[in-house]
Amino acid sequence: DAKTTQPTSMDCAEGRAANLPCNHSTISGNEYVYWYRQIHSQGPQYIIHGLKNNETNEMASLIITEDRKSSTLILPHATLRDTAVYYCIVGTSGTYKYIFGTGTRLKVLA
Amino acid sequence: NAGVMQNPRHLVRRRGQEARLRCSPMKGHSHVYWYRQLPEEGLKFMVYLQKENIIDESGMPKERFSAEFPKEGPSILRIQQVVRGDSAAYFCASSPSSGRAGADTQYFGPGTRLTVL
C-alpha cells in the first residue's frame, strides 16, 4: 500500500509556479522523499529527493516540513512540457521496492 | 552517457507465445528492477536483480514469469505462454548501488509495451 497521499489532479497556468503537495504522515526518521514524473506513457523520470532539508536542482525545489509529515514539489515556471503525472515516494536509503500510488495529474494550461 | 535502454519498445504476441523483454542498465549500474504498469494504474514492483542474482522477486507472478541478469549482457524478463492479461507496459530501472544514503535512486527506461492478441 502506498504510504503517501497526493491530490488526484491539478491545473497550473503556463509560466506560473506549480506547487504539488504530498502527505507522508507515517514517514520514519530514515526515510527519504523521492519525486518522479511520468510524461504521457514514458518511463518515470527522476526529479529530486530529500531527507529533511529543502533541496533544489535544475528541475525543481523540494520543501519538506519540519515534522517531515508532508512535502511540496515546486516547479518554479511551469511549461506545457511539464504536463505529467507526478509521483511522491518514500523509502529508506536501502529501499528498492518503490511504491507508486496514483500520483497527481498536473495539467499546465496555455 | 546513455540512459537505461529497453527493447523492443513495442511487442505483439499471440496467446500462448513467449515474450522476452530486454533491459540494459545505465553504465556503472549493477542493480536492475522491473515494474509493470497496467492501463490507468501506477507502476507495480516485480523483481530486483543484481548481476547473476535475484534479490527479491516478491512482485512476480508465481507462474510463467522469470527474470535474469547474467554476468554479461542485458537483463531479461521472460513471460511464457502469454495471456491477454499480460498486456501492459513493462519498465526497467537501474541504480548504481543500494544501501548508501541517496545513492540508490532508480533511473527508468522508456518501457516495453506488450500487447497480447
GROMACS .gro file of N, CA, C and O in nm, chain A residues 32 34 36 38 41-46 49 87 92-101 105, chain B residues 33 35 37 42-43 45 48 56 58 91 98-102 104-110 113:
model
  184
   32TYR      N    1   1.360   0.874   0.299
   32TYR     CA    2   1.371   0.986   0.207
   32TYR      C    3   1.238   1.007   0.136
   32TYR      O    4   1.154   0.917   0.128
   34TYR      N    5   1.113   1.090  -0.241
   34TYR     CA    6   1.154   1.095  -0.382
   34TYR      C    7   1.036   1.146  -0.465
   34TYR      O    8   0.921   1.113  -0.439
   36TYR      N    9   0.910   1.163  -0.873
   36TYR     CA   10   0.926   1.124  -1.013
   36TYR      C   11   0.807   1.180  -1.091
   36TYR      O   12   0.704   1.212  -1.033
   38GLN      N   13   0.585   1.109  -1.478
   38GLN     CA   14   0.567   1.026  -1.596
   38GLN      C   15   0.491   1.108  -1.698
   38GLN      O   16   0.374   1.143  -1.677
   41SER      N   17   0.308   0.828  -2.157
   41SER     CA   18   0.331   0.688  -2.119
   41SER      C   19   0.479   0.653  -2.119
   41SER      O   20   0.516   0.537  -2.130
   42GLN      N   21   0.562   0.756  -2.103
   42GLN     CA   22   0.706   0.731  -2.100
   42GLN      C   23   0.747   0.671  -1.966
   42GLN      O   24   0.665   0.660  -1.874
   43GLY      N   25   0.873   0.633  -1.954
   43GLY     CA   26   0.924   0.584  -1.828
   43GLY      C   27   0.929   0.695  -1.724
   43GLY      O   28   0.950   0.812  -1.759
   44PRO      N   29   0.909   0.664  -1.597
   44PRO     CA   30   0.917   0.767  -1.493
   44PRO      C   31   1.052   0.837  -1.496
   44PRO      O   32   1.157   0.774  -1.514
   45GLN      N   33   1.048   0.967  -1.478
   45GLN     CA   34   1.168   1.050  -1.480
   45GLN      C   35   1.196   1.098  -1.338
   45GLN      O   36   1.109   1.157  -1.273
   46TYR      N   37   1.316   1.074  -1.289
   46TYR     CA   38   1.357   1.120  -1.157
   46TYR      C   39   1.361   1.273  -1.156
   46TYR      O   40   1.411   1.335  -1.250
   49HIS      N   41   1.508   1.435  -0.468
   49HIS     CA   42   1.478   1.365  -0.345
   49HIS      C   43   1.539   1.441  -0.229
   49HIS      O   44   1.631   1.523  -0.247
   87TYR      N   45   0.464   1.162  -0.908
   87TYR     CA   46   0.458   1.064  -0.802
   87TYR      C   47   0.551   1.102  -0.687
   87TYR      O   48   0.669   1.134  -0.709
   92THR      N   49   1.361   0.426   0.259
   92THR     CA   50   1.494   0.441   0.321
   92THR      C   51   1.601   0.436   0.212
   92THR      O   52   1.571   0.411   0.095
   93SER      N   53   1.724   0.459   0.252
   93SER     CA   54   1.833   0.457   0.155
   93SER      C   55   1.847   0.320   0.093
   93SER      O   56   1.900   0.305  -0.015
   94GLY      N   57   1.798   0.217   0.160
   94GLY     CA   58   1.806   0.083   0.104
   94GLY      C   59   1.678   0.038   0.036
   94GLY      O   60   1.669  -0.076  -0.010
   95THR      N   61   1.581   0.127   0.027
   95THR     CA   62   1.454   0.089  -0.037
   95THR      C   63   1.474   0.067  -0.185
   95THR      O   64   1.536   0.148  -0.253
   96TYR      N   65   1.425  -0.040  -0.235
   96TYR     CA   66   1.430  -0.062  -0.379
   96TYR      C   67   1.292  -0.090  -0.436
   96TYR      O   68   1.271  -0.084  -0.556
   97LYS      N   69   1.197  -0.125  -0.349
   97LYS     CA   70   1.063  -0.158  -0.395
   97LYS      C   71   0.978  -0.032  -0.391
   97LYS      O   72   0.899  -0.011  -0.301
   98TYR      N   73   0.999   0.053  -0.491
   98TYR     CA   74   0.923   0.176  -0.496
   98TYR      C   75   0.774   0.145  -0.503
   98TYR      O   76   0.731   0.059  -0.579
   99ILE      N   77   0.696   0.219  -0.425
   99ILE     CA   78   0.551   0.205  -0.429
   99ILE      C   79   0.494   0.329  -0.496
   99ILE      O   80   0.500   0.438  -0.439
  100PHE      N   81   0.445   0.311  -0.615
  100PHE     CA   82   0.384   0.421  -0.689
  100PHE      C   83   0.236   0.422  -0.658
  100PHE      O   84   0.165   0.328  -0.687
  101GLY      N   85   0.188   0.532  -0.601
  101GLY     CA   86   0.045   0.547  -0.582
  101GLY      C   87  -0.018   0.592  -0.712
  101GLY      O   88   0.031   0.563  -0.821
  105ARG      N   89  -0.204   1.421  -1.134
  105ARG     CA   90  -0.202   1.454  -1.277
  105ARG      C   91  -0.201   1.605  -1.291
  105ARG      O   92  -0.301   1.672  -1.265
  143TYR      N   93   1.580  -0.332  -1.175
  143TYR     CA   94   1.446  -0.351  -1.120
  143TYR      C   95   1.347  -0.356  -1.235
  143TYR      O   96   1.361  -0.281  -1.332
  145TYR      N   97   0.930  -0.327  -1.330
  145TYR     CA   98   0.798  -0.287  -1.286
  145TYR      C   99   0.699  -0.311  -1.400
  145TYR      O  100   0.735  -0.306  -1.517
  147GLN      N  101   0.314  -0.181  -1.547
  147GLN     CA  102   0.209  -0.079  -1.537
  147GLN      C  103   0.092  -0.119  -1.625
  147GLN      O  104   0.103  -0.122  -1.748
  152GLY      N  105  -0.078   0.285  -1.151
  152GLY     CA  106   0.061   0.316  -1.120
  152GLY      C  107   0.149   0.195  -1.145
  152GLY      O  108   0.103   0.084  -1.167
  153LEU      N  109   0.279   0.217  -1.139
  153LEU     CA  110   0.374   0.108  -1.160
  153LEU      C  111   0.374   0.016  -1.039
  153LEU      O  112   0.366   0.061  -0.925
  155PHE      N  113   0.598  -0.293  -0.855
  155PHE     CA  114   0.727  -0.362  -0.850
  155PHE      C  115   0.710  -0.511  -0.881
  155PHE      O  116   0.615  -0.575  -0.835
  158TYR      N  117   1.379  -0.750  -0.833
  158TYR     CA  118   1.503  -0.675  -0.817
  158TYR      C  119   1.619  -0.774  -0.835
  158TYR      O  120   1.622  -0.878  -0.770
  166ASP      N  121   1.504  -1.003  -0.494
  166ASP     CA  122   1.365  -1.000  -0.446
  166ASP      C  123   1.273  -1.016  -0.565
  166ASP      O  124   1.275  -0.933  -0.655
  168SER      N  125   0.937  -1.084  -0.513
  168SER     CA  126   0.807  -1.093  -0.446
  168SER      C  127   0.691  -1.038  -0.529
  168SER      O  128   0.576  -1.070  -0.505
  201PHE      N  129   0.846  -0.167  -1.736
  201PHE     CA  130   0.955  -0.073  -1.722
  201PHE      C  131   1.069  -0.136  -1.644
  201PHE      O  132   1.048  -0.207  -1.545
  208SER      N  133   2.297   0.001  -0.365
  208SER     CA  134   2.185   0.003  -0.273
  208SER      C  135   2.240   0.007  -0.133
  208SER      O  136   2.336  -0.062  -0.102
  209GLY      N  137   2.180   0.087  -0.049
  209GLY     CA  138   2.222   0.091   0.089
  209GLY      C  139   2.288   0.221   0.129
  209GLY      O  140   2.279   0.262   0.242
  210ARG      N  141   2.353   0.286   0.035
  210ARG     CA  142   2.418   0.413   0.070
  210ARG      C  143   2.315   0.523   0.060
  210ARG      O  144   2.233   0.523  -0.029
  211ALA      N  145   2.323   0.619   0.149
  211ALA     CA  146   2.221   0.723   0.156
  211ALA      C  147   2.203   0.793   0.024
  211ALA      O  148   2.295   0.855  -0.027
  212GLY      N  149   2.084   0.785  -0.030
  212GLY     CA  150   2.050   0.858  -0.150
  212GLY      C  151   2.121   0.811  -0.275
  212GLY      O  152   2.104   0.869  -0.381
  214ASP      N  153   2.092   0.521  -0.425
  214ASP     CA  154   2.025   0.416  -0.500
  214ASP      C  155   1.901   0.467  -0.571
  214ASP      O  156   1.808   0.393  -0.594
  215THR      N  157   1.903   0.593  -0.607
  215THR     CA  158   1.794   0.646  -0.688
  215THR      C  159   1.781   0.564  -0.815
  215THR      O  160   1.881   0.532  -0.880
  216GLN      N  161   1.660   0.527  -0.849
  216GLN     CA  162   1.637   0.444  -0.966
  216GLN      C  163   1.610   0.531  -1.088
  216GLN      O  164   1.534   0.627  -1.082
  217TYR      N  165   1.671   0.493  -1.199
  217TYR     CA  166   1.652   0.562  -1.326
  217TYR      C  167   1.584   0.466  -1.422
  217TYR      O  168   1.632   0.354  -1.443
  218PHE      N  169   1.476   0.513  -1.481
  218PHE     CA  170   1.389   0.425  -1.558
  218PHE      C  171   1.417   0.432  -1.708
  218PHE      O  172   1.454   0.536  -1.761
  219GLY      N  173   1.392   0.321  -1.773
  219GLY     CA  174   1.397   0.314  -1.918
  219GLY      C  175   1.264   0.356  -1.978
  219GLY      O  176   1.168   0.384  -1.905
  220PRO      N  177   1.255   0.355  -2.113
  220PRO     CA  178   1.135   0.401  -2.181
  220PRO      C  179   1.021   0.300  -2.180
  220PRO      O  180   0.908   0.333  -2.214
  223ARG      N  181   0.605  -0.196  -2.439
  223ARG     CA  182   0.461  -0.213  -2.437
  223ARG      C  183   0.424  -0.346  -2.500
  223ARG      O  184   0.445  -0.364  -2.620
   0.00000   0.00000   0.00000
